[in-house]
Coordinates of C-alpha atoms and ligand atoms in Angstrom, one line a residue:
Chain A
M1415 CA -13.1 -23.1 0.8
T1416 CA -13.8 -22.5 4.5
S1417 CA -11.1 -23.0 7.1
D1418 CA -13.0 -26.0 8.5
T1419 CA -13.2 -28.1 5.4
K1420 CA -9.6 -27.8 4.4
P1421 CA -8.0 -29.8 7.3
H1422 CA -10.9 -32.3 6.9
L1423 CA -10.0 -32.8 3.2
E1424 CA -6.3 -32.9 4.1
R1425 CA -7.0 -35.6 6.5
I1426 CA -8.9 -37.7 4.0
K1427 CA -6.1 -37.2 1.5
H1428 CA -3.5 -38.3 4.0
L1429 CA -5.6 -41.4 4.9
L1430 CA -5.9 -42.4 1.3
Q1431 CA -2.1 -41.9 0.8
Y1432 CA -1.5 -44.1 3.9
L1433 CA -3.8 -46.9 2.8
G1434 CA -3.3 -46.6 -1.0
L1435 CA -0.4 -49.0 -1.5
S1436 CA -1.8 -51.8 0.6
A1437 CA -5.2 -51.5 -1.0
A1438 CA -3.6 -51.6 -4.5
V1439 CA -1.7 -54.7 -3.6
L1440 CA -4.9 -56.4 -2.5
V1441 CA -6.8 -55.4 -5.6
V1442 CA -4.0 -56.6 -8.0
W1443 CA -3.7 -59.8 -6.0
Q1444 CA -7.4 -60.5 -6.2
G1445 CA -7.5 -59.4 -9.9
L1446 CA -4.7 -61.8 -10.8
Y1447 CA -6.6 -64.6 -9.2
H1448 CA -9.8 -63.8 -11.2
L1449 CA -7.8 -63.6 -14.4
G1450 CA -6.5 -67.1 -13.6
Y1451 CA -2.8 -66.2 -13.3
I1452 CA -2.4 -67.6 -9.8
K1453 CA -3.6 -70.9 -8.4
P1454 CA -5.4 -70.7 -5.1
L1455 CA -3.3 -73.6 -3.8
I1456 CA -0.1 -71.7 -4.3
L1457 CA -1.4 -68.2 -3.4
P1458 CA -5.0 -68.0 -2.3
P1459 CA -6.8 -64.7 -3.1
P1460 CA -7.5 -62.1 -0.4
T1461 CA -11.2 -63.1 -0.2
Q1462 CA -10.2 -66.7 0.6
V1463 CA -7.7 -65.5 3.2
A1464 CA -10.4 -63.3 4.8
A1465 CA -12.8 -66.3 4.9
A1466 CA -10.2 -68.4 6.6
F1467 CA -9.5 -65.6 9.1
Q1468 CA -13.2 -65.4 9.9
D1469 CA -13.4 -69.2 10.5
L1470 CA -10.4 -69.0 12.8
V1471 CA -11.9 -66.2 14.7
K1472 CA -15.3 -67.9 15.0
S1473 CA -13.8 -71.1 16.3
G1474 CA -11.8 -69.1 18.9
A1475 CA -8.5 -70.6 17.6
M1476 CA -7.3 -67.2 16.5
T1477 CA -7.7 -65.5 19.9
R1478 CA -6.1 -68.4 21.6
H1479 CA -3.0 -68.6 19.4
V1480 CA -2.5 -64.8 19.3
G1481 CA -3.0 -64.5 23.1
I1482 CA -0.4 -67.2 23.8
S1483 CA 2.1 -65.7 21.4
V1484 CA 1.6 -62.2 22.8
A1485 CA 1.9 -63.4 26.4
R1486 CA 5.2 -65.2 25.6
V1487 CA 6.6 -62.0 23.9
L1488 CA 5.5 -59.8 26.8
E1489 CA 7.1 -62.1 29.3
G1490 CA 10.4 -62.4 27.4
F1491 CA 10.5 -58.7 26.6
A1492 CA 9.7 -57.6 30.1
I1493 CA 12.7 -59.6 31.4
A1494 CA 14.9 -58.3 28.6
A1495 CA 13.8 -54.7 29.3
L1496 CA 14.4 -55.0 33.0
L1497 CA 17.9 -56.6 32.7
G1498 CA 18.8 -54.7 29.5
L1499 CA 18.0 -51.3 31.0
S1500 CA 19.5 -51.8 34.4
L1501 CA 22.7 -53.5 33.1
G1502 CA 22.9 -51.0 30.3
I1503 CA 22.8 -48.1 32.6
A1504 CA 25.3 -49.6 35.0
I1505 CA 27.7 -50.4 32.1
G1506 CA 27.2 -47.1 30.5
L1507 CA 28.1 -45.3 33.8
S1508 CA 31.1 -47.5 34.7
R1509 CA 34.1 -47.9 32.4
T1510 CA 35.3 -50.9 34.5
L1511 CA 32.1 -52.7 34.1
D1512 CA 32.2 -51.9 30.4
R1513 CA 35.7 -53.5 30.1
L1514 CA 34.5 -56.5 32.0
T1515 CA 31.5 -57.2 29.8
D1516 CA 32.2 -55.7 26.4
L1517 CA 33.9 -58.8 24.9
A1518 CA 31.2 -61.2 26.0
I1519 CA 28.4 -58.9 24.8
Q1520 CA 30.1 -58.3 21.4
V1521 CA 30.6 -62.0 20.8
I1522 CA 27.2 -63.2 21.9
K1523 CA 25.3 -60.4 20.2
P1524 CA 25.8 -61.7 16.6
I1525 CA 24.5 -65.2 17.4
P1526 CA 21.0 -65.3 16.0
P1527 CA 18.5 -66.2 18.7
I1528 CA 17.3 -69.0 16.5
A1529 CA 20.7 -70.7 16.8
W1530 CA 20.0 -70.9 20.5
I1531 CA 16.9 -73.1 20.0
P1532 CA 18.7 -76.5 20.3
L1533 CA 20.4 -75.5 23.5
A1534 CA 17.3 -73.8 24.8
I1535 CA 15.3 -77.0 24.4
L1536 CA 18.1 -79.0 26.0
W1537 CA 18.2 -76.7 29.0
F1538 CA 14.6 -75.7 29.4
G1539 CA 12.7 -78.5 27.6
I1540 CA 10.1 -78.0 25.0
G1541 CA 7.8 -76.0 27.3
E1542 CA 7.3 -72.3 27.8
K1543 CA 10.6 -71.6 29.4
S1544 CA 12.7 -72.3 26.3
K1545 CA 10.6 -69.9 24.2
V1546 CA 10.7 -67.1 26.7
Y1547 CA 14.5 -67.6 26.8
I1548 CA 14.8 -67.2 23.0
I1549 CA 12.6 -64.1 23.1
F1550 CA 14.6 -62.7 26.0
L1551 CA 17.9 -63.2 24.0
G1552 CA 16.5 -61.5 21.0
A1553 CA 15.2 -58.5 22.8
F1554 CA 18.1 -58.1 25.3
F1555 CA 20.9 -57.1 23.0
P1556 CA 19.2 -54.2 21.1
I1557 CA 18.1 -52.9 24.5
I1558 CA 21.3 -53.1 26.4
I1559 CA 23.5 -51.8 23.5
N1560 CA 21.3 -48.8 22.7
T1561 CA 21.1 -48.0 26.4
I1562 CA 24.9 -48.0 26.7
D1563 CA 25.3 -46.0 23.5
G1564 CA 22.7 -43.4 24.7
I1565 CA 24.5 -43.0 28.0
R1566 CA 27.9 -42.7 26.4
Q1567 CA 26.6 -39.9 24.2
T1568 CA 25.8 -37.6 27.1
D1569 CA 26.8 -34.1 25.9
H1570 CA 30.1 -33.1 27.4
K1571 CA 28.7 -29.5 27.7
F1572 CA 26.1 -30.7 30.2
V1573 CA 28.8 -32.7 32.1
E1574 CA 30.7 -29.4 32.5
L1575 CA 27.6 -27.5 33.5
S1576 CA 26.9 -30.1 36.2
R1577 CA 30.4 -29.8 37.5
V1578 CA 30.2 -26.0 37.7
L1579 CA 26.9 -26.3 39.6
E1580 CA 28.3 -29.1 41.8
V1581 CA 25.4 -31.4 40.9
P1582 CA 25.5 -34.6 43.0
R1583 CA 26.0 -37.8 41.2
V1584 CA 22.6 -39.3 41.6
K1585 CA 20.9 -36.2 40.4
F1586 CA 23.3 -35.9 37.5
V1587 CA 22.4 -39.4 36.4
R1588 CA 18.7 -38.8 36.9
R1589 CA 18.3 -35.4 35.4
V1590 CA 21.1 -35.3 32.8
V1591 CA 22.3 -38.7 31.7
I1592 CA 19.0 -40.7 31.6
P1593 CA 16.9 -38.0 29.9
G1594 CA 19.7 -37.5 27.3
A1595 CA 19.9 -41.2 26.7
L1596 CA 16.1 -41.6 26.5
P1597 CA 15.7 -41.4 22.7
A1598 CA 18.4 -44.1 22.2
I1599 CA 16.8 -46.2 25.0
M1600 CA 13.4 -45.9 23.3
T1601 CA 14.9 -47.0 20.0
G1602 CA 16.4 -50.0 21.8
L1603 CA 13.1 -50.9 23.3
R1604 CA 11.4 -50.6 20.0
V1605 CA 13.9 -52.7 18.1
G1606 CA 13.9 -55.2 21.0
L1607 CA 10.2 -55.6 20.9
M1608 CA 10.2 -56.2 17.2
V1609 CA 13.0 -58.8 17.5
A1610 CA 11.1 -60.4 20.3
W1611 CA 8.0 -60.7 18.2
M1612 CA 10.0 -62.2 15.4
C1613 CA 11.6 -64.6 17.8
V1614 CA 8.4 -65.9 19.2
V1615 CA 7.2 -66.9 15.8
A1616 CA 10.5 -68.5 15.0
A1617 CA 10.5 -70.4 18.2
E1618 CA 6.9 -71.6 17.7
L1619 CA 7.6 -72.7 14.2
I1620 CA 10.2 -75.1 15.4
A1621 CA 8.9 -76.3 18.7
A1622 CA 5.4 -75.6 20.0
G1623 CA 1.9 -76.9 20.3
S1624 CA 0.3 -73.4 20.3
G1625 CA 0.8 -69.9 19.2
I1626 CA 0.7 -68.1 16.0
G1627 CA 3.9 -69.7 14.7
Y1628 CA 2.5 -73.1 15.5
L1629 CA -0.7 -72.2 13.6
I1630 CA 1.4 -71.5 10.5
M1631 CA 3.4 -74.7 10.8
D1632 CA 0.3 -76.8 11.4
A1633 CA -1.4 -75.3 8.4
R1634 CA 1.6 -75.9 6.2
Q1635 CA 1.5 -79.6 7.0
L1636 CA -2.2 -79.7 6.1
S1637 CA -1.5 -77.6 2.9
Q1638 CA -3.8 -74.9 4.1
S1639 CA -2.0 -72.0 2.4
D1640 CA -4.9 -69.6 3.3
V1641 CA -4.4 -70.2 7.0
V1642 CA -0.6 -69.8 6.5
L1643 CA -1.3 -66.4 5.0
V1644 CA -3.7 -65.5 7.8
G1645 CA -0.9 -66.3 10.3
M1646 CA 1.6 -64.2 8.4
I1647 CA -0.6 -61.2 8.0
T1648 CA -1.6 -61.4 11.7
I1649 CA 2.0 -61.4 12.7
G1650 CA 2.6 -58.3 10.6
V1651 CA -0.4 -56.4 11.9
I1652 CA 0.3 -57.2 15.6
G1653 CA 4.0 -56.2 15.0
K1654 CA 2.8 -52.9 13.6
V1655 CA 0.4 -52.3 16.5
M1656 CA 3.2 -53.0 19.1
D1657 CA 5.5 -50.6 17.3
S1658 CA 2.8 -47.9 17.2
I1659 CA 2.2 -48.2 20.9
I1660 CA 5.9 -47.8 21.7
R1661 CA 6.2 -44.9 19.4
R1662 CA 3.4 -43.2 21.1
I1663 CA 5.0 -43.7 24.5
E1664 CA 8.3 -42.4 23.0
K1665 CA 6.6 -39.3 21.7
R1666 CA 5.2 -38.6 25.1
L1667 CA 8.4 -39.1 26.9
V1668 CA 10.6 -37.2 24.5
D1669 CA 8.3 -34.3 23.8
W1670 CA 11.1 -31.8 24.2
K1671 CA 12.9 -32.9 21.1
P1672 CA 11.6 -31.3 17.9
S1673 CA 12.2 -33.9 15.2
F1674 CA 12.4 -33.9 11.4
A1675 CA 9.2 -35.4 10.0
G1676 CA 10.1 -35.3 6.3
H1677 CA 8.8 -32.9 3.8
Chain B
M382 CA 24.7 -9.7 53.0
G383 CA 27.8 -7.9 54.3
V384 CA 30.8 -7.1 52.2
A385 CA 33.2 -9.1 54.4
E386 CA 31.0 -12.2 54.2
R387 CA 30.6 -12.2 50.5
N388 CA 34.2 -11.2 49.5
G389 CA 34.1 -11.6 45.8
S390 CA 37.6 -10.1 45.1
L391 CA 39.6 -12.2 42.7
V392 CA 43.4 -12.3 42.6
I393 CA 45.3 -14.1 39.9
E394 CA 49.0 -14.6 40.2
E395 CA 51.6 -15.9 37.8
L396 CA 49.1 -18.0 35.9
H397 CA 50.5 -20.2 33.1
K398 CA 48.6 -22.7 31.1
K399 CA 49.8 -24.8 28.2
F400 CA 48.0 -27.5 26.2
H401 CA 49.5 -30.5 24.6
V402 CA 48.4 -30.8 21.0
G403 CA 49.7 -33.8 19.2
A404 CA 53.5 -33.9 19.8
G405 CA 53.8 -30.1 20.4
E406 CA 52.3 -27.8 22.9
V407 CA 50.4 -24.5 22.8
I408 CA 51.0 -21.9 25.4
A409 CA 47.5 -20.6 26.0
L410 CA 48.2 -18.2 28.9
R411 CA 51.5 -16.8 30.2
D412 CA 52.2 -14.8 33.2
I413 CA 48.7 -13.6 33.9
N414 CA 48.4 -11.3 36.9
L415 CA 45.1 -9.7 37.7
Q416 CA 43.5 -8.1 40.8
I417 CA 39.8 -7.6 40.7
R418 CA 37.9 -5.8 43.5
E419 CA 34.8 -7.1 45.1
G420 CA 31.8 -6.0 43.0
E421 CA 33.9 -4.8 40.1
F422 CA 32.8 -5.3 36.5
I423 CA 35.8 -6.4 34.3
S424 CA 35.7 -6.9 30.6
I425 CA 38.2 -9.0 28.8
V426 CA 38.9 -8.5 25.1
G427 CA 41.3 -10.3 22.9
S428 CA 41.4 -11.9 19.5
S429 CA 40.2 -15.3 18.8
G430 CA 42.3 -18.1 20.3
C431 CA 44.2 -15.9 22.7
G432 CA 43.0 -17.8 25.8
K433 CA 40.0 -15.9 27.0
S434 CA 37.9 -19.0 27.5
T435 CA 40.8 -20.9 29.0
L436 CA 41.2 -18.1 31.6
L437 CA 37.5 -18.3 32.6
R438 CA 37.6 -22.1 32.7
I439 CA 40.5 -22.0 35.0
I440 CA 38.8 -19.6 37.3
A441 CA 35.6 -21.7 37.2
G442 CA 37.7 -24.7 38.2
L443 CA 37.1 -26.7 35.0
E444 CA 40.8 -26.9 33.9
N445 CA 43.7 -28.4 35.6
G446 CA 47.4 -28.7 34.9
H447 CA 48.2 -25.0 35.1
S448 CA 50.6 -23.2 37.4
G449 CA 50.0 -20.1 39.4
T450 CA 47.2 -19.3 41.8
V451 CA 43.7 -18.1 41.6
R452 CA 42.2 -16.8 44.8
L453 CA 38.6 -15.8 45.3
G454 CA 38.2 -13.9 48.5
D455 CA 40.6 -15.7 50.9
R456 CA 40.1 -19.1 49.3
R457 CA 42.3 -20.7 46.7
V458 CA 40.4 -22.0 43.7
S459 CA 41.2 -25.7 43.1
G460 CA 38.0 -27.0 41.5
P461 CA 34.4 -26.0 40.6
G462 CA 32.4 -24.4 43.3
L463 CA 29.1 -22.6 43.8
D464 CA 30.9 -19.4 44.8
R465 CA 31.4 -18.9 41.1
G466 CA 28.7 -18.8 38.5
M467 CA 29.5 -19.5 34.8
I468 CA 27.6 -18.5 31.7
F469 CA 28.8 -20.2 28.6
Q470 CA 28.7 -18.9 25.1
E471 CA 25.8 -21.3 24.3
H472 CA 23.0 -21.3 26.9
R473 CA 23.4 -25.0 27.9
L474 CA 19.9 -25.3 29.0
L475 CA 18.8 -28.9 29.4
P476 CA 16.3 -29.4 26.6
W477 CA 14.1 -31.9 28.5
L478 CA 13.5 -29.5 31.4
T479 CA 11.2 -26.5 31.5
V480 CA 12.6 -23.0 32.1
E481 CA 11.8 -23.2 35.8
E482 CA 13.2 -26.7 36.1
N483 CA 16.4 -25.5 34.4
V484 CA 16.8 -22.7 36.9
A485 CA 16.0 -25.0 39.8
F486 CA 18.6 -27.5 38.4
A487 CA 21.3 -25.3 40.0
L488 CA 19.7 -25.8 43.4
N489 CA 20.9 -29.1 45.0
G490 CA 19.1 -29.2 48.2
R491 CA 15.3 -29.4 48.1
T492 CA 13.7 -26.8 50.3
P493 CA 10.3 -25.2 50.3
E494 CA 12.2 -22.0 49.5
D495 CA 13.3 -23.3 46.1
K496 CA 10.0 -22.3 44.3
R497 CA 10.2 -18.8 45.6
L498 CA 13.9 -18.5 44.7
V499 CA 13.2 -19.7 41.1
R500 CA 10.3 -17.3 40.8
E501 CA 12.4 -14.4 42.0
Q502 CA 15.2 -15.2 39.5
L503 CA 12.8 -15.5 36.6
E504 CA 11.4 -12.2 37.6
L505 CA 14.8 -10.7 37.7
V506 CA 15.5 -11.7 34.1
G507 CA 11.9 -10.8 33.0
L508 CA 10.8 -14.3 32.1
S509 CA 8.1 -15.1 34.7
G510 CA 5.6 -15.8 31.9
F511 CA 7.8 -18.5 30.4
A512 CA 8.3 -20.7 33.5
R513 CA 6.7 -23.7 31.9
A514 CA 8.2 -23.4 28.4
H515 CA 10.8 -25.7 27.1
P516 CA 14.2 -24.3 25.8
H517 CA 13.3 -25.0 22.2
Q518 CA 10.4 -22.6 22.5
L519 CA 12.6 -19.7 23.5
S520 CA 14.5 -17.2 21.4
G521 CA 18.3 -17.1 21.7
G522 CA 18.2 -14.0 24.0
M523 CA 15.5 -15.5 26.2
A524 CA 17.5 -18.8 26.5
Q525 CA 20.6 -16.8 27.5
R526 CA 18.5 -15.0 30.1
V527 CA 17.4 -18.3 31.6
A528 CA 21.1 -19.2 31.8
I529 CA 21.8 -16.0 33.7
A530 CA 19.0 -16.7 36.1
R531 CA 20.4 -20.2 36.7
A532 CA 23.9 -18.9 37.2
L533 CA 22.6 -16.3 39.7
I534 CA 20.3 -18.5 41.8
N535 CA 23.1 -19.7 44.1
Q536 CA 24.2 -16.1 44.7
P537 CA 27.8 -16.6 43.5
K538 CA 30.4 -14.1 44.6
L539 CA 31.8 -14.0 41.1
L540 CA 30.0 -14.4 37.7
L541 CA 32.0 -15.5 34.8
L542 CA 30.5 -14.7 31.4
D543 CA 32.2 -16.2 28.3
E544 CA 30.9 -14.3 25.2
P545 CA 27.4 -14.7 26.5
F546 CA 25.8 -12.5 23.8
G547 CA 28.1 -13.5 20.9
A548 CA 25.4 -15.4 19.1
L549 CA 22.8 -12.7 19.4
D550 CA 21.8 -10.1 16.9
A551 CA 23.0 -6.5 17.4
L552 CA 19.7 -5.2 18.9
T553 CA 19.1 -8.1 21.3
R554 CA 22.8 -7.8 22.3
I555 CA 22.3 -4.2 23.3
Q556 CA 19.2 -5.1 25.2
M557 CA 21.0 -7.9 27.0
Q558 CA 23.9 -5.6 27.9
Q559 CA 21.4 -3.2 29.6
E560 CA 19.9 -6.2 31.3
I561 CA 23.1 -7.5 32.7
L562 CA 24.0 -4.0 33.9
R563 CA 20.7 -3.8 35.7
I564 CA 21.2 -7.2 37.3
W565 CA 24.7 -6.2 38.3
E566 CA 23.4 -3.0 39.9
V567 CA 20.9 -5.1 41.9
E568 CA 23.1 -8.0 42.9
R569 CA 26.5 -6.4 43.0
T570 CA 28.2 -9.6 42.0
T571 CA 31.8 -9.4 40.8
M572 CA 31.6 -9.8 37.0
L573 CA 34.2 -11.1 34.6
L574 CA 33.0 -10.8 31.0
V575 CA 34.8 -12.1 28.0
T576 CA 33.8 -10.5 24.7
H577 CA 35.1 -9.8 21.3
D578 CA 32.9 -6.7 21.0
I579 CA 34.9 -3.7 22.1
D580 CA 31.8 -1.5 22.4
E581 CA 30.3 -4.1 24.8
A582 CA 33.5 -4.2 26.8
I583 CA 33.6 -0.4 27.3
Y584 CA 29.8 -0.1 27.8
L585 CA 29.9 -2.6 30.7
G586 CA 33.3 -2.7 32.3
D587 CA 34.9 -0.7 35.0
R588 CA 38.1 -1.8 33.4
V589 CA 38.9 -3.4 30.1
V590 CA 41.6 -6.0 30.1
I591 CA 43.3 -6.5 26.8
L592 CA 44.8 -9.9 26.1
S593 CA 47.4 -10.3 23.4
S594 CA 47.4 -13.6 21.6
R595 CA 49.7 -16.6 21.5
P596 CA 50.7 -16.7 24.2
G597 CA 47.9 -14.9 26.0
T598 CA 49.2 -12.3 28.3
V599 CA 47.7 -9.2 29.7
K600 CA 48.7 -6.5 27.3
R601 CA 47.0 -3.5 28.9
I602 CA 44.3 -2.6 31.3
V603 CA 42.2 0.4 30.3
P604 CA 40.1 2.0 33.0
V605 CA 36.6 3.2 31.9
E606 CA 35.8 6.0 34.3
L607 CA 32.5 7.1 32.8
P608 CA 29.2 7.3 34.7
R609 CA 26.5 4.7 33.8
P610 CA 24.4 4.4 31.7
R611 CA 27.1 5.2 29.2
D612 CA 26.5 6.9 25.9
R613 CA 28.2 5.0 23.2
S614 CA 28.6 8.0 21.0
S615 CA 30.0 10.4 23.7
Y616 CA 33.4 11.9 23.1
E617 CA 35.0 10.0 26.0
F618 CA 33.5 6.7 24.9
V619 CA 34.8 7.1 21.4
Q620 CA 38.3 8.1 22.8
I621 CA 38.5 4.9 24.8
R622 CA 37.4 2.9 21.9
K623 CA 40.1 4.4 19.7
E624 CA 42.7 3.7 22.4
I625 CA 41.7 0.0 22.5
Y626 CA 41.6 -0.3 18.7
T627 CA 45.1 1.1 18.6
E628 CA 46.3 -1.8 20.7
F629 CA 45.0 -4.3 18.2
F630 CA 46.0 -2.2 15.3
H631 CA 49.7 -2.3 16.3
E632 CA 49.5 -6.0 17.1
A633 CA 48.1 -7.2 13.8
E634 CA 49.2 -4.2 11.6
K635 CA 45.9 -3.8 9.9
P636 CA 42.9 -1.8 10.7
F637 CA 40.2 -3.6 12.6
A638 CA 36.5 -3.5 12.2
Y639 CA 34.2 -2.8 15.1
A640 CA 34.3 -6.3 16.4
I641 CA 37.4 -8.3 16.5
Ligands
LIG2768 N1 41.4 -28.6 25.3 C1 42.3 -28.0 24.6 N2 43.3 -28.8 24.0 C2 44.3 -28.2 23.3 N3 44.3 -26.9 23.0 C3 43.4 -26.1 23.5 C4 42.3 -26.6 24.3 N4 41.5 -25.6 24.7 C5 42.1 -24.5 24.1 N5 43.2 -24.8 23.4 C6 44.1 -23.8 22.7 O1 44.3 -22.8 23.6 C7 44.3 -21.5 23.0 C8 43.2 -20.6 23.6 O2 41.9 -21.2 23.5 P1 40.6 -20.4 24.0 O3 39.5 -21.3 23.8 O4 40.9 -20.1 25.4 O5 40.6 -19.1 23.1 P2 39.6 -17.9 23.1 O6 40.3 -16.7 23.4 O7 38.4 -18.3 24.0 O8 39.1 -17.9 21.6 P3 37.6 -17.5 21.0 O9 37.5 -16.0 21.1 O10 37.7 -18.0 19.6 O11 36.6 -18.2 21.8 C9 43.9 -21.8 21.5 O12 45.1 -21.7 20.8 C10 43.4 -23.2 21.5 O13 43.8 -23.9 20.4
LIG2769 MG1 36.3 -18.7 23.7

């Protein structure tokens, strides 16, 4: 075997391992349908779902709904990231600020964003604002809490080093505290984005005239279970893509940290 | 730089330090008196827990709640300051900064001179080729050399070294000892080196300060009046080593291995 072909074969092997499980599920699912074990009305086969997907793409409905949902998420997430990061850093650096805010954060955090929907509608109406508010709430807490945690975990050894070198406070925060907290901050952003994406769908399921959640709800009322599945799978795929993007950014920002990748 | 300007002489008087541990207290240092001349190389040996790190941390200004005075030159030490450099047992390089950024981290103003200073320091410790590397790409000895460069860049009057080579293998350690000697001969900084390696203490120091343990007091000061570079197997070297061993031998009533 030459040295060229081996990594090539390796890569094919890894790709097969990566796709294997999902492919097997599809095959079994389709097979069960052909064997007559599942009724298409209850669980349509992959081929039917694919056809429904094609129709939705052709009509332009897919792009519209996905676009609207993604735009809502990005808006809510951006606000959450901005506020979560800046408040998180401020609270992480100040014990007084921590004492002032801790109780409120800890009590509001366990309330699921969906439980806010009635109030959100009351306050912001049925339009865009209420959805963005729900998304914001969902993303805000993972971001702020991970940011505070990351800052609090600043290595005491580096604190001492900075004292010995008389490092000014701003530089200490910029060069020691924030880089050290960055892995935790990135985890917060990743979890926040995931929660935001789940929240948009939840908010659209309950009150919306557009978006991927609305697509599912609308299809359910029309008993189009294939469209429901298209919606669900689309949510999953987009969530995965978002996560991959953040992971890639994280890898670039935290390139100094050799990590354990499994055996 | 003139001698008067730099003045890296260190005077420690009546130093006491105790720690509160739970309900009780530990006397870490008692009645420490030391006078170190400008440019002198002092080794401190003592068994584990006798207060060596505590002593260095007090001189560095990292501890408070002690009594007695520490004076560097004509100024009383009351907190950290750039007139003292510190090298910890672990290198404490910031993992997210490159080698050159780590060295530059010690420089707080931003001047066009910085780049040249960093380059000079890296040259001094022989790591010019690794300026862009990250700490996790360095060996233990290289990382410790970066730490030395970082500690020296502000030209401290006094360099405090807390078992800086303790984690290195025997060969690298000997190499680093020669390196630190070479740097000392160039920079003439006053050096205060804590070690548990008696050979290292004799090889490097003008005097070896022996601390007794619990409470840590200065038990003896052994002058090493041998020309450098010193031959570790010479008769005089071996005699001094024996002398120091004897101090520990009496204290613990059992023979010690080469490192304590
Ligand atoms: N922050 C602290 N709180 C309480 N006790 C402490 C503290 N730091 C040190 N001590 C105690 O003071 C004594 C001296 O500690 P120190 O770290 O100075 O020893 P050392 O000589 O450097 O030991 P080693 O050679 O193992 O590094 C020890 O008994 C230790 O338990
Ligand atoms: Mg120690």
